[in-house]
XYZ file of N, CA, C and O in Angstrom:
512
model
N -80.566 62.648 164.254
C -80.524 61.487 163.395
C -81.890 61.243 162.782
O -82.899 61.479 163.403
N -81.881 60.704 161.585
C -83.138 60.445 160.898
C -83.528 58.978 161.065
O -83.276 58.146 160.214
N -84.115 58.682 162.220
C -84.564 57.317 162.502
C -85.952 57.363 163.130
O -86.405 58.406 163.586
N -86.602 56.215 163.129
C -87.874 56.081 163.838
C -87.833 54.759 164.590
O -86.974 53.913 164.326
N -88.753 54.581 165.538
C -88.789 53.358 166.328
C -89.828 52.395 165.777
O -90.881 52.816 165.302
N -89.513 51.107 165.870
C -90.463 50.069 165.476
C -90.200 48.836 166.330
O -89.086 48.630 166.804
N -91.230 48.027 166.519
C -91.056 46.775 167.234
C -90.464 45.743 166.284
O -90.686 45.792 165.074
N -89.730 44.792 166.845
C -89.074 43.763 166.041
C -90.104 42.971 165.233
O -89.844 42.608 164.088
N -91.295 42.736 165.790
C -92.320 41.959 165.076
C -92.803 42.661 163.805
O -93.354 42.026 162.917
N -92.594 43.993 163.690
C -93.042 44.741 162.524
C -92.022 44.729 161.384
O -92.345 45.132 160.273
N -90.798 44.282 161.654
C -89.751 44.292 160.641
C -89.977 43.197 159.613
O -90.517 42.149 159.919
N -89.516 43.456 158.375
C -89.645 42.494 157.292
C -88.335 42.407 156.532
O -87.526 43.332 156.574
N -88.133 41.291 155.826
C -86.942 41.129 155.007
C -86.933 42.178 153.900
O -87.968 42.508 153.339
N -85.733 42.711 153.601
C -85.611 43.739 152.571
C -85.737 45.148 153.112
O -85.417 46.104 152.423
N -86.221 45.301 154.351
C -86.315 46.617 154.982
C -85.009 46.906 155.715
O -84.053 46.142 155.627
N -84.983 47.980 156.485
C -83.752 48.417 157.135
C -83.905 48.485 158.650
O -85.004 48.687 159.161
N -82.769 48.332 159.362
C -82.737 48.413 160.816
C -81.356 48.917 161.222
O -80.379 48.715 160.500
N -81.282 49.608 162.365
C -79.995 50.057 162.900
C -79.438 48.972 163.815
O -80.099 48.564 164.755
N -78.216 48.538 163.546
C -77.508 47.612 164.420
C -76.169 48.252 164.734
O -75.387 48.518 163.822
N -75.907 48.528 166.002
C -74.672 49.196 166.443
C -74.481 50.532 165.721
O -73.394 50.839 165.238
N -75.535 51.340 165.625
C -75.518 52.649 164.960
C -75.077 52.569 163.507
O -74.509 53.513 162.963
N -75.323 51.466 162.848
C -75.014 51.276 161.433
C -76.299 50.871 160.727
O -76.924 49.875 161.101
N -76.749 51.634 159.702
C -77.947 51.220 158.979
C -77.669 49.926 158.208
O -76.661 49.821 157.516
N -78.552 48.939 158.365
C -78.365 47.621 157.758
C -79.635 47.201 157.031
O -80.736 47.502 157.467
N -79.458 46.458 155.924
C -80.581 45.887 155.201
C -80.824 44.483 155.744
O -79.894 43.688 155.871
N -82.072 44.172 156.081
C -82.418 42.888 156.684
C -82.396 41.796 155.613
O -83.097 41.885 154.611
N -81.576 40.758 155.844
C -81.493 39.627 154.935
C -82.496 38.539 155.318
O -83.131 37.949 154.446
N -82.616 38.256 156.627
C -83.577 37.245 157.070
C -83.965 37.491 158.525
O -83.196 38.045 159.297
N -85.170 37.056 158.850
C -85.678 37.122 160.220
C -86.287 35.763 160.541
O -87.101 35.249 159.776
N -85.864 35.180 161.668
C -86.478 33.928 162.110
C -86.917 34.114 163.560
O -86.204 34.707 164.356
N -88.097 33.611 163.871
C -88.627 33.765 165.229
C -88.761 32.396 165.880
O -89.011 31.396 165.214
N -88.566 32.379 167.197
C -88.727 31.144 167.963
C -90.050 31.208 168.719
O -90.614 32.275 168.915
N -90.514 30.066 169.156
C -91.750 30.007 169.928
C -91.486 30.506 171.344
O -90.379 30.366 171.854
N -92.500 31.057 171.986
C -92.307 31.464 173.371
C -92.150 30.234 174.262
O -92.778 29.201 174.035
N -91.312 30.355 175.280
C -91.102 29.259 176.221
C -92.137 29.292 177.333
O -93.077 30.089 177.320
N -91.937 28.456 178.322
C -92.884 28.357 179.428
C -92.948 29.668 180.214
O -94.022 30.117 180.613
N -91.779 30.289 180.442
C -91.745 31.539 181.206
C -91.184 32.710 180.413
O -91.083 33.810 180.938
N -90.804 32.492 179.180
C -90.189 33.553 178.393
C -91.057 33.959 177.221
O -92.114 33.386 176.988
N -90.596 34.941 176.513
C -91.349 35.383 175.343
C -90.615 35.009 174.075
O -89.445 34.630 174.110
N -91.277 35.115 172.937
C -90.692 34.747 171.651
C -89.525 35.668 171.325
O -89.543 36.858 171.639
N -88.517 35.108 170.690
C -87.338 35.872 170.294
C -87.230 35.847 168.777
O -87.673 34.917 168.113
N -86.599 36.896 168.229
C -86.385 36.984 166.787
C -84.894 37.145 166.520
O -84.223 37.942 167.167
N -84.382 36.363 165.577
C -82.981 36.464 165.163
C -82.963 37.210 163.832
O -83.590 36.783 162.865
N -82.223 38.324 163.786
C -82.158 39.163 162.594
C -80.762 39.059 161.987
O -79.766 39.321 162.657
N -80.700 38.662 160.727
C -79.453 38.643 159.951
C -79.529 39.836 159.011
O -80.499 39.983 158.261
N -78.491 40.691 159.049
C -78.524 41.908 158.239
C -77.145 42.207 157.663
O -76.131 41.719 158.168
N -77.127 43.044 156.611
C -75.890 43.455 155.951
C -75.786 44.973 156.042
O -76.736 45.683 155.704
N -74.646 45.480 156.522
C -74.433 46.917 156.636
C -74.469 47.589 155.277
O -73.847 47.098 154.328
N -75.170 48.707 155.167
C -75.284 49.411 153.897
C -73.945 50.025 153.491
O -73.519 49.900 152.345
N -73.291 50.690 154.422
C -72.079 51.421 154.095
C -70.802 50.603 154.278
O -69.847 50.780 153.536
N -70.762 49.699 155.266
C -69.534 48.934 155.499
C -69.568 47.535 154.890
O -68.536 46.898 154.735
N -70.749 47.023 154.536
C -70.859 45.721 153.890
C -70.650 44.533 154.815
O -70.557 43.405 154.348
N -70.586 44.741 156.122
C -70.385 43.651 157.077
C -71.713 42.989 157.427
O -72.727 43.655 157.570
N -71.666 41.662 157.598
C -72.854 40.932 158.049
C -72.964 41.062 159.554
O -71.981 40.966 160.267
N -74.183 41.279 160.032
C -74.431 41.414 161.461
C -75.612 40.530 161.835
O -76.517 40.332 161.038
N -75.582 40.035 163.061
C -76.648 39.170 163.545
C -76.980 39.566 164.976
O -76.083 39.732 165.803
N -78.268 39.732 165.266
C -78.712 40.081 166.616
C -79.951 39.270 166.973
O -80.676 38.815 166.096
N -80.163 39.076 168.277
C -81.356 38.387 168.773
C -82.057 39.326 169.749
O -81.441 39.824 170.689
N -83.340 39.570 169.499
C -84.142 40.447 170.345
C -85.469 39.759 170.649
O -85.960 38.980 169.834
N -86.110 40.103 171.783
C -87.509 39.696 171.985
C -88.375 40.393 170.932
O -88.054 41.497 170.489
N -89.472 39.762 170.520
C -90.291 40.340 169.452
C -90.976 41.644 169.855
O -91.364 42.429 168.990
N -91.096 41.922 171.154
C -91.707 43.173 171.610
C -90.681 44.286 171.797
O -91.043 45.407 172.131
N -89.386 43.980 171.581
C -88.310 44.961 171.747
C -88.418 46.048 170.679
O -88.741 45.768 169.527
N -88.169 47.293 171.071
C -88.199 48.395 170.121
C -86.789 48.629 169.580
O -85.825 48.670 170.341
N -86.674 48.784 168.249
C -85.390 49.032 167.600
C -85.493 50.312 166.757
O -86.592 50.763 166.426
N -84.340 50.884 166.440
C -84.285 52.068 165.599
C -84.285 51.633 164.130
O -83.529 50.745 163.739
N -85.115 52.269 163.317
C -85.180 52.002 161.890
C -84.737 53.287 161.171
O -85.360 54.332 161.351
N -83.652 53.222 160.370
C -83.194 54.430 159.686
C -84.138 54.807 158.545
O -84.730 53.942 157.902
N -84.296 56.101 158.332
C -85.094 56.577 157.210
C -84.158 56.707 156.008
O -83.244 57.527 156.003
N -84.369 55.878 154.995
C -83.519 55.824 153.817
C -84.145 56.696 152.735
O -85.305 56.525 152.381
N -83.356 57.623 152.203
C -83.810 58.509 151.143
C -83.096 58.129 149.859
O -81.869 58.205 149.785
N -83.848 57.683 148.849
C -83.264 57.305 147.560
C -83.405 58.491 146.614
O -84.501 59.018 146.434
N -82.269 58.902 146.011
C -82.267 60.092 145.158
C -81.521 59.843 143.859
O -80.774 58.883 143.739
N -81.697 60.767 142.914
C -80.998 60.704 141.632
C -80.015 61.859 141.539
O -80.259 62.947 142.070
N -78.903 61.590 140.851
C -77.893 62.616 140.648
C -77.274 62.430 139.275
O -77.348 61.356 138.688
N -76.663 63.494 138.782
C -75.954 63.445 137.509
C -74.462 63.510 137.789
O -74.011 64.280 138.638
N -73.695 62.691 137.065
C -72.239 62.687 137.222
C -71.685 63.882 136.449
O -71.846 63.977 135.244
N -71.037 64.812 137.174
C -70.457 65.997 136.549
C -69.066 65.670 136.032
O -68.728 65.964 134.882
N -68.243 65.052 136.886
C -66.893 64.661 136.476
C -66.406 63.515 137.337
O -66.958 63.234 138.403
N -65.363 62.846 136.849
C -64.752 61.739 137.580
C -63.275 62.048 137.755
O -62.576 62.314 136.774
N -62.801 62.062 139.016
C -61.394 62.306 139.312
C -60.873 61.152 140.150
O -61.223 61.038 141.328
N -60.075 60.296 139.546
C -59.530 59.148 140.268
C -60.635 58.206 140.701
O -61.394 57.711 139.884
N -60.737 57.959 142.001
C -61.746 57.050 142.530
C -62.985 57.753 143.042
O -63.803 57.152 143.721
N -63.127 59.055 142.760
C -64.292 59.804 143.237
C -65.056 60.413 142.067
O -64.481 60.768 141.040
N -66.354 60.542 142.263
C -67.216 61.163 141.258
C -67.818 62.436 141.852
O -68.259 62.433 142.999
N -67.784 63.507 141.056
C -68.444 64.739 141.473
C -69.868 64.671 140.938
O -70.086 64.467 139.740
N -70.841 64.816 141.839
C -72.243 64.617 141.496
C -73.058 65.860 141.770
O -72.715 66.671 142.632
N -74.174 65.984 141.014
C -75.134 67.064 141.254
C -76.506 66.430 141.432
O -76.982 65.705 140.556
N -77.121 66.676 142.576
C -78.453 66.162 142.867
C -79.434 66.776 141.871
O -79.419 67.986 141.641
N -80.282 65.950 141.269
C -81.210 66.439 140.244
C -82.428 67.159 140.819
O -83.169 67.798 140.081
N -82.632 67.067 142.140
C -83.758 67.752 142.764
C -83.337 69.082 143.375
O -83.986 70.099 143.188
N -82.235 69.060 144.141
C -81.806 70.258 144.871
C -80.635 70.978 144.212
O -80.267 72.056 144.652
N -80.024 70.377 143.178
C -78.858 70.928 142.461
C -77.652 71.102 143.377
O -76.772 71.896 143.103
N -77.603 70.344 144.461
C -76.469 70.361 145.378
C -75.311 69.595 144.736
O -75.499 68.537 144.144
N -74.087 70.117 144.870
C -72.881 69.464 144.340
C -72.149 68.788 145.497
O -71.986 69.377 146.567
N -71.700 67.546 145.279
C -70.937 66.819 146.298
C -70.122 65.733 145.616
O -70.324 65.438 144.439
N -69.186 65.158 146.373
C -68.337 64.084 145.850
C -68.562 62.813 146.651
O -68.710 62.861 147.873
N -68.576 61.676 145.941
C -68.713 60.374 146.585
C -67.698 59.416 145.972
O -67.402 59.517 144.779
N -67.182 58.482 146.775
C -66.287 57.469 146.212
C -67.067 56.534 145.287
O -68.232 56.227 145.535
N -66.403 56.082 144.226
C -67.038 55.184 143.261
C -66.852 53.747 143.744
O -65.724 53.330 143.997
N -67.946 52.972 143.889
C -67.802 51.563 144.271
C -67.005 50.789 143.218
O -67.055 51.112 142.025
N -66.273 49.762 143.645
C -65.399 49.011 142.745
C -66.147 48.383 141.576
O -65.630 48.349 140.457
N -67.360 47.896 141.810
C -68.100 47.228 140.738
C -68.698 48.200 139.713
O -69.218 47.772 138.696
N -68.608 49.513 139.956
C -69.181 50.500 139.028
C -68.129 51.368 138.348
O -68.481 52.282 137.620
N -66.850 51.116 138.572
C -65.798 51.968 138.010
C -65.818 51.989 136.493
O -65.530 53.002 135.886
N -66.158 50.861 135.849
C -66.149 50.792 134.385
C -67.415 51.380 133.768
O -67.379 51.905 132.651
N -68.533 51.307 134.462
C -69.804 51.725 133.879
C -70.140 53.197 134.137
O -71.004 53.749 133.464
N -69.479 53.830 135.088
C -69.785 55.218 135.440
C -69.119 56.162 134.450
O -67.914 56.088 134.226
N -69.912 57.052 133.841
C -69.385 58.009 132.865
C -69.909 59.401 133.180
O -71.014 59.561 133.682
N -69.102 60.411 132.864
C -69.514 61.798 133.073
C -70.736 62.098 132.219
O -70.811 61.698 131.057
N -71.711 62.789 132.793
C -72.943 63.131 132.086
C -74.052 62.125 132.314
O -75.203 62.390 131.990
N -73.742 60.963 132.890
C -74.740 59.935 133.139
C -75.475 60.166 134.454
O -75.035 60.940 135.303
N -76.597 59.497 134.607
C -77.382 59.593 135.840
C -77.112 58.377 136.721
O -76.898 57.278 136.223
N -77.154 58.585 138.039
C -76.966 57.507 139.008
C -78.042 57.613 140.079
O -78.686 58.655 140.225
N -78.229 56.538 140.825
C -79.079 56.538 142.011
C -78.168 56.452 143.216
O -77.184 55.712 143.203
N -78.484 57.215 144.261
C -77.723 57.127 145.502
C -78.685 57.181 146.672
O -79.828 57.588 146.521
N -78.190 56.692 147.816
C -79.022 56.705 149.011
C -78.398 57.600 150.064
O -77.179 57.762 150.119
N -79.271 58.186 150.894
C -78.838 59.011 152.022
C -79.457 58.387 153.270
O -80.672 58.204 153.341
N -78.594 58.036 154.228
C -79.065 57.449 155.481
C -78.202 57.962 156.615
O -76.983 57.823 156.571
N -78.817 58.564 157.603
C -78.130 59.050 158.800
C -76.961 59.975 158.451
O -75.890 59.895 159.024
N -77.176 60.845 157.469
C -76.157 61.833 157.107
C -75.046 61.308 156.228
O -74.104 62.026 155.926
N -75.111 60.051 155.791
C -74.085 59.470 154.932
C -74.704 59.132 153.576
O -75.893 58.859 153.474
N -73.861 59.149 152.525
C -74.342 58.906 151.178
C -73.542 57.792 150.525
O -72.372 57.597 150.842
N -74.207 57.081 149.583
C -73.539 56.005 148.855
C -74.198 55.834 147.495
O -75.425 55.863 147.383
N -73.378 55.629 146.457
C -73.881 55.355 145.123
C -74.382 53.907 145.095
O -73.693 52.993 145.532
N -75.610 53.708 144.586
C -76.169 52.358 144.549
C -76.305 51.800 143.134
O -76.067 50.635 142.919
N -76.724 52.613 142.171
C -76.977 52.132 140.824
C -76.602 53.158 139.779
O -76.728 54.349 140.008
N -76.180 52.655 138.616
C -75.888 53.547 137.494
C -77.096 53.582 136.594
O -77.731 52.590 136.370
């Protein structure tokens, strides 16, 4: 897997974290003060990149979490068949197919360029 470890205190909004083996984008982080015998805790609100589900976890600020390595790439749309687009990576010339997100069905055209992300062996179209 393409992940690295980081402490919860190092995380920032807009970055990524693994929650239940799902790469998620951090929406907000709030920390509490340390108690008399306990340590400070951080509440992380995040949105799954691939499934779109909201997730919330609470960890001590010294806890180590997995951070996925997100690779942003460009591809050219070769053809569109139904709900899938056949794409060619502009760097490696690799051909693959990805499902077209519902909000991009009208704007995606053959011959156009798109941005997609690769995280933990999975791919998703992000921008046209």
